[in-house]
């Protein structure tokens, strides 16, 4: 399959046109802000002292990203759903979901593939699982999963719900993992047993973390700590699991994961009260626990989008407050001296909210001529009355917003609206639509740290802004081909 030349148009508040070819190397975002000069010549991206050809990683570029034109990519519709479980989260025509309007679809005209030697773990609920599975799809060649992907599931639906998964190695030699935790990684939630749960909040245990760290490459089985180990060692003893982890690492076995470079830590909004999450001390502890039990020195936290359990304007304001808090905590930890090097923010809420506004225009819930300044902080708060418009007659306890799930509004309020490829249910998101931008964003953000020889706090934060402006907003990614 041929790669196509790629041109990325920067967002309106950053007017420069960036030309890239074949592989979009995330190092660009950082170095373009530090006065390095790039030139575009013969399908090679180069800068002083650097040359990268198609299909290769520079010696100090630990993650790279290839973009393809969605219209010419084979099976683009299912590209990000190879591992999607369970089926109700899918957004295909057979699930009754219609395509985005042309005014929206133009922003989702590409798909991305990943090449990295980084070890990355996604932590959170079923939304985290969706995008971890999308990331696996972008980082594994077709058929490769048969020999490198392991998972643990629970049988509550058909197919099963994934509790833990790990793919090692992925394209480039790295690792991609998912850990279902529907609570924060706090000491108070460290309990035994910590079985994967569906209808109740799931606690966690350090033995689960050790399962990932001791996982062998090219294995399709997850080996959990035995019940005897739990029973004999006070069940939640941090010291025991820490010693066991250190013993595993000291063996020098290069065929096991041993530690993670980065964690994508989503606050499991659907399972926790808003006031519980709106607490800097808890978020800080969850970040530090993630480092302690998994070794990740870079943490990425997505901001929260709209969900169907946001019931009121006051709830929506609390979502905004939590997102502000995430940014503050990320900045404070990144600027401090400690084991955790960087906490980055992925502005996922900003992207989805912009999509909802544009879909609301298509539904005539907002004037098409209304000028909206997406660069203004907390702009979303003013749209609570639009986002909270829901069916007046519904049997659902948590009805979704019209802007989330409707391609048009029915004339009869008693009827369900035709679906759209934004959200299947008002809680989850259509990875068929959002998978490329989410995956590209993660690669871009991690490149801010790992593709730079000597990253600075200021440079990383500027790079973070550029990544979010490009992939976590409705900025065009014009893939030529």
Coordinates of C-alpha atoms in Angstrom, one line a residue:
X1 CA 0.0 0.0 0.0
X2 CA 1.5 3.3 -1.0
X3 CA 1.8 6.2 1.3
X4 CA 0.6 9.5 0.0
X5 CA 2.2 12.9 0.4
X6 CA 0.7 14.7 3.4
X7 CA 0.0 18.4 3.9
X8 CA -1.2 19.6 7.3
X9 CA -2.9 22.9 7.5
X10 CA -2.4 24.6 10.9
X11 CA -5.5 25.9 12.7
X12 CA -6.8 29.4 12.1
X13 CA -5.0 30.9 15.0
X14 CA -1.7 29.6 13.6
X15 CA -1.8 30.5 9.9
X16 CA 1.5 28.8 8.7
X17 CA 1.2 26.0 6.2
X18 CA 3.2 23.0 7.2
X19 CA 4.3 20.7 4.4
X20 CA 5.2 17.1 5.2
X21 CA 5.7 14.1 3.1
X22 CA 5.0 10.4 3.5
X23 CA 5.6 10.0 7.3
X24 CA 4.5 12.8 9.6
X25 CA 7.2 12.8 12.3
X26 CA 6.0 14.1 15.6
X27 CA 9.4 15.6 16.3
X28 CA 8.3 18.3 13.8
X29 CA 5.9 19.9 16.2
X30 CA 8.5 20.5 18.8
X31 CA 11.4 21.5 16.5
X32 CA 9.2 23.8 14.4
X33 CA 8.9 25.9 17.6
X34 CA 12.6 25.9 18.3
X35 CA 13.9 27.5 15.1
X36 CA 15.0 24.5 13.2
X37 CA 14.6 24.8 9.5
X38 CA 12.9 22.0 7.5
X39 CA 12.9 21.5 3.8
X40 CA 10.7 19.4 1.6
X41 CA 12.6 17.6 -1.1
X42 CA 12.2 14.3 -2.9
X43 CA 9.8 12.8 -0.3
X44 CA 12.3 13.2 2.5
X45 CA 11.8 15.4 5.5
X46 CA 15.1 16.9 6.7
X47 CA 16.5 19.4 9.0
X48 CA 20.1 20.3 10.0
X49 CA 21.8 17.0 10.8
X50 CA 18.7 15.0 10.2
X51 CA 17.3 13.0 7.3
X52 CA 14.3 10.6 7.5
X53 CA 13.2 8.4 4.6
X54 CA 9.8 6.8 4.3
X55 CA 9.2 3.9 6.6
X56 CA 12.0 4.6 9.0
X57 CA 12.5 6.1 12.4
X58 CA 15.4 8.4 13.2
X59 CA 17.6 7.2 15.9
X60 CA 16.1 9.6 18.4
X61 CA 12.5 9.6 17.1
X62 CA 10.8 7.0 19.3
X63 CA 7.3 7.4 17.8
X64 CA 6.2 8.3 14.3
X65 CA 2.9 8.6 12.5
X66 CA 1.8 7.9 8.9
X67 CA -1.3 9.6 7.5
X68 CA -3.3 8.1 4.7
X69 CA -6.1 9.6 2.6
X70 CA -9.3 8.0 4.0
X71 CA -10.9 7.7 0.6
X72 CA -8.2 5.6 -0.9
X73 CA -7.4 3.5 2.1
X74 CA -8.9 0.0 1.8
X75 CA -11.5 -0.8 4.4
X76 CA -11.3 2.6 6.0
X77 CA -14.6 2.1 7.7
X78 CA -13.3 -0.8 9.8
X79 CA -9.7 0.3 10.2
X80 CA -10.1 1.3 13.8
X81 CA -12.6 -1.4 14.8
X82 CA -10.6 -4.6 14.3
X83 CA -10.5 -5.2 18.0
X84 CA -13.7 -3.3 19.1
X85 CA -15.6 -5.0 21.9
X86 CA -18.5 -5.0 22.6
X87 CA -20.4 -4.6 19.3
X88 CA -23.0 -2.1 20.6
X89 CA -20.3 0.6 20.5
X90 CA -19.9 0.3 16.7
X91 CA -21.2 3.0 14.4
X92 CA -21.6 1.4 11.0
X93 CA -24.5 1.5 8.6
X94 CA -25.7 -1.8 9.9
X95 CA -26.0 -0.2 13.4
X96 CA -28.2 2.5 11.8
X97 CA -25.6 5.2 11.8
X98 CA -25.5 7.7 8.9
X99 CA -22.4 9.4 7.7
X100 CA -21.4 12.8 9.0
X101 CA -22.6 15.8 6.9
X102 CA -20.0 17.0 4.3
X103 CA -19.3 20.0 6.4
X104 CA -18.1 17.7 9.2
X105 CA -16.7 14.8 7.3
X106 CA -14.0 16.9 5.7
X107 CA -12.3 17.1 9.1
X108 CA -12.1 13.3 9.3
X109 CA -10.6 12.6 5.9
X110 CA -7.6 10.7 7.0
X111 CA -6.5 7.6 9.0
X112 CA -3.3 7.2 10.9
X113 CA -0.9 4.3 11.6
X114 CA 1.7 4.2 14.4
X115 CA 5.3 3.1 14.5
X116 CA 7.0 3.2 17.9
X117 CA 9.3 1.5 20.4
X118 CA 7.5 3.2 23.4
X119 CA 5.6 1.1 25.9
X120 CA 2.2 2.7 26.3
X121 CA -0.8 1.8 28.6
X122 CA -4.3 3.1 28.5
X123 CA -6.1 3.2 31.9
X124 CA -9.8 3.8 32.4
X125 CA -13.3 2.6 31.5
X126 CA -15.0 1.4 28.3
X127 CA -14.3 4.7 26.6
X128 CA -10.6 4.2 27.3
X129 CA -11.0 0.7 26.0
X130 CA -12.5 2.0 22.7
X131 CA -9.5 4.1 21.9
X132 CA -6.9 1.6 23.2
X133 CA -8.4 -0.8 20.7
X134 CA -8.3 1.8 18.0
X135 CA -4.6 2.5 18.9
X136 CA -3.9 -1.3 18.6
X137 CA -5.5 -1.2 15.2
X138 CA -3.2 1.6 14.1
X139 CA -0.1 -0.1 15.6
X140 CA -0.6 -3.7 14.5
X141 CA -0.3 -5.1 11.0
X142 CA -3.3 -7.2 9.9
X143 CA -3.0 -10.7 11.3
X144 CA -0.1 -9.7 13.6
X145 CA -2.5 -9.9 16.6
X146 CA -2.7 -13.7 16.4
X147 CA 0.8 -14.0 17.8
X148 CA 1.3 -10.9 19.9
X149 CA -2.0 -9.8 21.5
X150 CA -3.3 -11.1 24.8
X151 CA -6.5 -10.2 26.6
X152 CA -8.6 -11.0 29.6
X153 CA -12.4 -10.6 29.3
X154 CA -15.6 -11.0 31.3
X155 CA -18.7 -12.5 29.8
X156 CA -21.6 -10.0 30.3
X157 CA -22.3 -9.3 26.7
X158 CA -21.6 -10.8 23.3
X159 CA -18.8 -10.3 22.5
X160 CA -17.1 -10.1 25.9
X161 CA -16.0 -6.9 27.6
X162 CA -12.2 -6.5 27.7
X163 CA -10.7 -6.1 31.2
X164 CA -7.0 -6.2 30.3
X165 CA -5.2 -6.4 27.0
X166 CA -1.6 -6.1 25.8
X167 CA 0.0 -6.2 22.4
X168 CA 3.8 -6.8 22.4
X169 CA 5.6 -6.0 20.2
X170 CA 3.6 -3.6 18.1
X171 CA 5.0 -2.0 14.9
X172 CA 8.3 -0.5 15.9
X173 CA 8.9 -2.9 18.8
X174 CA 6.9 -1.1 21.5
X175 CA 3.9 -2.2 23.6
X176 CA 0.3 -1.1 23.7
X177 CA -1.8 -2.2 26.7
X178 CA -5.2 -1.5 28.3
X179 CA -6.2 -1.8 31.9
X180 CA -9.9 -1.4 32.8
X181 CA -10.3 0.5 36.0
X182 CA -13.6 2.4 36.6
X183 CA -12.2 4.2 39.6
X184 CA -9.1 6.3 40.3
X185 CA -5.8 4.6 41.2
X186 CA -6.0 5.7 44.8
X187 CA -4.8 3.9 47.9
X188 CA -8.4 3.8 49.2
X189 CA -9.4 1.9 46.0
X190 CA -6.5 -0.7 46.2
X191 CA -8.5 -3.8 47.2
X192 CA -8.6 -7.5 46.9
X193 CA -10.2 -9.1 45.0
X194 CA -10.2 -6.5 42.2
X195 CA -12.1 -8.4 39.6
X196 CA -13.2 -6.7 36.4
X197 CA -16.7 -5.3 37.0
X198 CA -19.5 -4.2 34.6
X199 CA -22.3 -2.7 36.6
X200 CA -20.4 -1.6 39.7
X201 CA -17.2 0.5 40.2
X202 CA -14.2 -1.6 39.8
X203 CA -11.3 -1.4 42.3
X204 CA -7.7 -2.2 41.4
X205 CA -4.9 -4.2 42.9
X206 CA -1.1 -4.0 42.5
X207 CA -1.0 -7.6 41.4
X208 CA -2.9 -6.5 38.2
X209 CA -0.2 -4.0 37.4
X210 CA 2.4 -6.7 37.9
X211 CA 0.6 -8.8 35.3
X212 CA 1.4 -6.2 32.7
X213 CA 5.0 -5.7 33.9
X214 CA 5.8 -9.4 33.8
X215 CA 4.1 -10.1 30.5
X216 CA 6.3 -11.8 28.0
X217 CA 6.7 -10.5 24.4
X218 CA 5.0 -12.5 21.7
X219 CA 2.7 -14.1 24.2
X220 CA -1.1 -14.4 23.7
X221 CA -1.8 -15.2 27.4
X222 CA -2.0 -12.9 30.4
X223 CA -0.6 -14.6 33.5
X224 CA -2.4 -13.3 36.6
X225 CA -1.0 -13.6 40.2
X226 CA -2.4 -16.7 41.9
X227 CA -5.0 -16.6 44.6
X228 CA -2.4 -18.1 46.9
X229 CA -0.2 -15.1 46.4
X230 CA -3.1 -12.8 47.2
X231 CA -4.1 -14.8 50.3
X232 CA -0.6 -15.1 51.7
X233 CA 0.4 -11.5 51.4
X234 CA -2.2 -9.4 53.1
X235 CA -3.9 -8.9 49.8
X236 CA -3.2 -5.2 49.3
X237 CA 0.4 -5.1 50.6
X238 CA 2.2 -2.5 48.5
X239 CA 5.5 -3.6 49.8
X240 CA 5.0 -7.2 48.6
X241 CA 4.0 -6.3 45.1
X242 CA 6.8 -3.6 44.9
X243 CA 9.3 -6.2 45.9
X244 CA 7.9 -8.7 43.4
X245 CA 8.0 -6.0 40.7
X246 CA 11.6 -5.2 41.5
X247 CA 12.6 -8.8 41.6
X248 CA 11.1 -9.3 38.1
X249 CA 13.0 -6.3 36.7
X250 CA 16.3 -7.3 38.3
X251 CA 16.2 -10.6 36.5
X252 CA 17.2 -8.7 33.4
X253 CA 14.8 -10.5 31.2
X254 CA 14.5 -8.4 28.1
X255 CA 11.6 -10.5 26.9
X256 CA 9.2 -9.0 29.4
X257 CA 7.7 -5.5 29.6
X258 CA 9.2 -4.6 33.0
X259 CA 8.0 -1.0 32.8
X260 CA 6.0 1.5 30.8
X261 CA 7.1 4.8 29.3
X262 CA 3.7 6.5 29.1
X263 CA 0.2 6.1 30.4
X264 CA -3.0 7.5 28.9
X265 CA -5.1 8.0 32.1
X266 CA -8.8 8.9 31.6
X267 CA -10.9 10.0 34.5
X268 CA -13.8 7.5 34.4
X269 CA -16.5 10.1 34.5
X270 CA -19.5 7.8 34.0
X271 CA -18.6 5.9 37.2
X272 CA -17.7 8.7 39.6
X273 CA -19.5 11.7 40.9
X274 CA -18.4 15.0 39.5
X275 CA -17.5 16.5 42.9
X276 CA -15.4 13.4 43.6
X277 CA -13.3 14.0 40.5
X278 CA -13.1 17.8 41.0
X279 CA -10.3 17.3 43.5
X280 CA -6.6 18.1 42.7
X281 CA -5.3 15.9 45.6
X282 CA -7.1 12.8 44.1
X283 CA -5.9 13.5 40.6
X284 CA -2.3 14.0 41.8
X285 CA -2.4 10.8 43.8
X286 CA -3.8 8.8 40.8
X287 CA -0.9 10.2 38.6
X288 CA 1.7 9.3 41.2
X289 CA 0.3 5.9 41.7
X290 CA 0.3 5.3 38.0
X291 CA 4.0 6.0 38.0
X292 CA 4.7 3.9 41.1
X293 CA 3.0 0.7 39.9
X294 CA 3.7 1.0 36.2
X295 CA 6.8 3.1 35.9
X296 CA 5.3 5.6 33.4
X297 CA 7.1 8.9 33.6
X298 CA 4.9 10.6 31.1
X299 CA 1.1 10.7 31.7
X300 CA -1.4 12.0 29.2
X301 CA -4.9 12.9 30.5
X302 CA -7.8 13.5 28.1
X303 CA -10.2 16.3 29.0
X304 CA -13.8 15.2 29.6
X305 CA -16.4 15.6 26.9
X306 CA -20.2 15.7 27.1
X307 CA -21.9 12.6 28.4
X308 CA -25.5 11.5 28.8
X309 CA -25.2 11.7 32.6
X310 CA -24.5 15.4 32.5
X311 CA -28.0 16.3 33.5
X312 CA -28.0 20.0 34.1
X313 CA -26.2 23.3 33.2
X314 CA -24.6 23.0 36.7
X315 CA -23.2 19.6 35.8
X316 CA -21.8 21.0 32.6
X317 CA -20.1 23.8 34.5
X318 CA -18.5 21.1 36.7
X319 CA -17.2 19.3 33.7
X320 CA -15.5 22.6 32.7
X321 CA -14.1 23.0 36.2
X322 CA -12.7 19.5 36.1
X323 CA -11.0 20.1 32.8
X324 CA -9.5 23.4 34.1
X325 CA -8.2 21.4 37.1
X326 CA -6.7 18.7 34.8
X327 CA -4.7 21.5 33.0
X328 CA -3.6 23.0 36.3
X329 CA -2.4 19.7 37.8
X330 CA -0.6 18.9 34.5
X331 CA 1.2 22.2 34.5
X332 CA 2.1 22.1 38.2
X333 CA 3.6 18.5 38.0
X334 CA 5.4 19.2 34.7
X335 CA 7.0 22.3 36.2
X336 CA 8.1 20.6 39.4
X337 CA 11.1 18.4 40.0
X338 CA 10.2 14.7 40.5
X339 CA 10.1 11.2 39.1
X340 CA 7.1 12.1 36.8
X341 CA 8.7 14.1 34.0
X342 CA 5.6 15.3 32.1
X343 CA 1.8 15.3 32.5
X344 CA 0.3 16.3 29.1
X345 CA -3.3 17.2 28.4
X346 CA -5.2 15.9 25.4
X347 CA -8.0 18.3 24.6
X348 CA -10.5 15.5 23.6
X349 CA -13.4 17.4 25.1
X350 CA -12.6 20.4 22.9
X351 CA -12.7 18.3 19.8
X352 CA -15.9 16.5 20.6
X353 CA -17.6 19.7 21.7
X354 CA -16.7 21.4 18.4
X355 CA -18.2 18.4 16.5
X356 CA -21.4 18.7 18.6
X357 CA -21.7 22.4 17.8
X358 CA -21.3 21.8 14.1
X359 CA -23.8 18.9 14.2
X360 CA -26.2 21.1 16.1
X361 CA -26.0 23.6 13.2
X362 CA -26.9 20.8 10.8
X363 CA -29.9 20.1 13.1
X364 CA -30.9 23.8 13.1
X365 CA -30.4 23.9 16.8
X366 CA -27.8 26.7 16.3
X367 CA -27.8 29.4 13.6
X368 CA -25.4 28.5 10.7
X369 CA -24.1 32.1 10.6
X370 CA -23.2 32.3 14.3
X371 CA -19.6 33.1 14.8
X372 CA -18.0 30.9 17.5
X373 CA -14.5 31.6 19.0
X374 CA -13.2 28.1 19.7
X375 CA -10.0 29.6 21.0
X376 CA -11.8 31.3 23.9
X377 CA -11.3 29.3 27.1
X378 CA -14.5 27.6 28.4
X379 CA -16.4 28.5 25.3
X380 CA -18.4 25.3 25.8
X381 CA -20.2 26.5 28.9
X382 CA -22.3 28.9 26.8
X383 CA -23.7 26.0 24.8
X384 CA -25.2 24.1 27.7
X385 CA -28.8 24.8 26.4
X386 CA -27.9 23.3 23.1
X387 CA -25.9 20.3 24.3
X388 CA -28.6 19.4 26.8
X389 CA -31.5 19.2 24.3
X390 CA -32.7 15.7 24.5
X391 CA -35.8 13.7 23.5
X392 CA -38.8 14.8 25.6
X393 CA -40.2 11.2 25.5
X394 CA -37.8 8.4 26.2
X395 CA -37.6 5.2 28.1
X396 CA -33.8 5.6 28.6
X397 CA -32.6 6.6 32.1
X398 CA -29.7 8.5 30.5
X399 CA -31.0 9.9 27.2
X400 CA -28.3 11.3 24.9
X401 CA -28.1 14.7 23.4
X402 CA -29.6 15.3 20.0
X403 CA -26.3 16.7 18.9
X404 CA -24.5 13.5 19.9
X405 CA -26.6 10.9 18.2
X406 CA -28.9 12.5 15.5
X407 CA -28.3 13.0 11.8
X408 CA -31.7 14.8 11.6
X409 CA -34.6 15.4 14.0
X410 CA -37.8 13.4 13.6
X411 CA -41.1 15.3 13.1
X412 CA -42.7 13.0 15.6
X413 CA -41.1 13.3 19.0
X414 CA -42.2 9.8 19.9
X415 CA -39.9 8.4 17.3
X416 CA -36.1 7.9 17.6
X417 CA -34.0 10.1 15.4
X418 CA -31.8 8.6 12.6
X419 CA -28.3 7.9 14.0
X420 CA -25.1 9.6 13.1
X421 CA -21.5 8.5 13.3
X422 CA -20.6 10.7 16.4
X423 CA -21.8 8.6 19.3
X424 CA -23.7 5.3 19.5
X425 CA -25.4 6.1 22.8
X426 CA -24.5 9.5 24.3
X427 CA -21.7 8.0 26.4
X428 CA -19.3 6.3 23.9
X429 CA -17.8 7.7 20.8
X430 CA -17.6 6.4 17.2
X431 CA -14.0 5.3 16.8
X432 CA -14.8 5.0 13.0
X433 CA -14.9 8.8 13.1
X434 CA -12.6 9.8 16.0
X435 CA -10.0 7.0 15.9
X436 CA -7.6 8.8 13.6
X437 CA -7.6 12.1 15.4
X438 CA -7.3 10.4 18.8
X439 CA -4.4 8.2 17.7
X440 CA -2.6 11.0 15.9
X441 CA -3.0 13.2 18.9
X442 CA -1.4 10.6 21.2
X443 CA 1.5 10.1 18.9
X444 CA 2.0 13.8 18.5
X445 CA 1.9 14.5 22.3
X446 CA 4.3 11.6 23.1
X447 CA 6.6 12.9 20.3
X448 CA 6.8 16.2 22.2
X449 CA 8.7 14.3 24.9
X450 CA 10.3 11.3 23.3
X451 CA 11.4 12.6 19.9
X452 CA 13.5 15.4 21.4
X453 CA 17.0 14.9 22.7
X454 CA 16.7 17.5 25.5
X455 CA 13.1 18.6 25.9
X456 CA 12.4 21.6 28.0
X457 CA 9.2 22.3 30.0
X458 CA 8.4 25.4 27.9
X459 CA 9.1 23.6 24.6
X460 CA 7.0 20.6 25.6
X461 CA 4.0 22.7 26.6
X462 CA 4.2 24.7 23.3
X463 CA 4.4 21.5 21.4
X464 CA 1.4 20.1 23.4
X465 CA -0.6 23.2 22.3
X466 CA 0.3 22.6 18.6
X467 CA -0.7 19.0 18.8
X468 CA -4.1 19.9 20.3
X469 CA -4.6 22.7 17.9
X470 CA -4.0 20.3 15.0
X471 CA -5.7 17.1 16.0
X472 CA -8.0 18.0 18.9
X473 CA -9.9 20.7 17.1
X474 CA -11.7 21.0 13.7
X475 CA -8.5 22.0 11.9
X476 CA -8.1 20.5 8.4
X477 CA -5.5 17.7 7.9
X478 CA -5.3 17.9 4.1
X479 CA -3.9 14.5 3.0
X480 CA -3.1 14.8 -0.7
X481 CA -3.3 11.8 -2.9

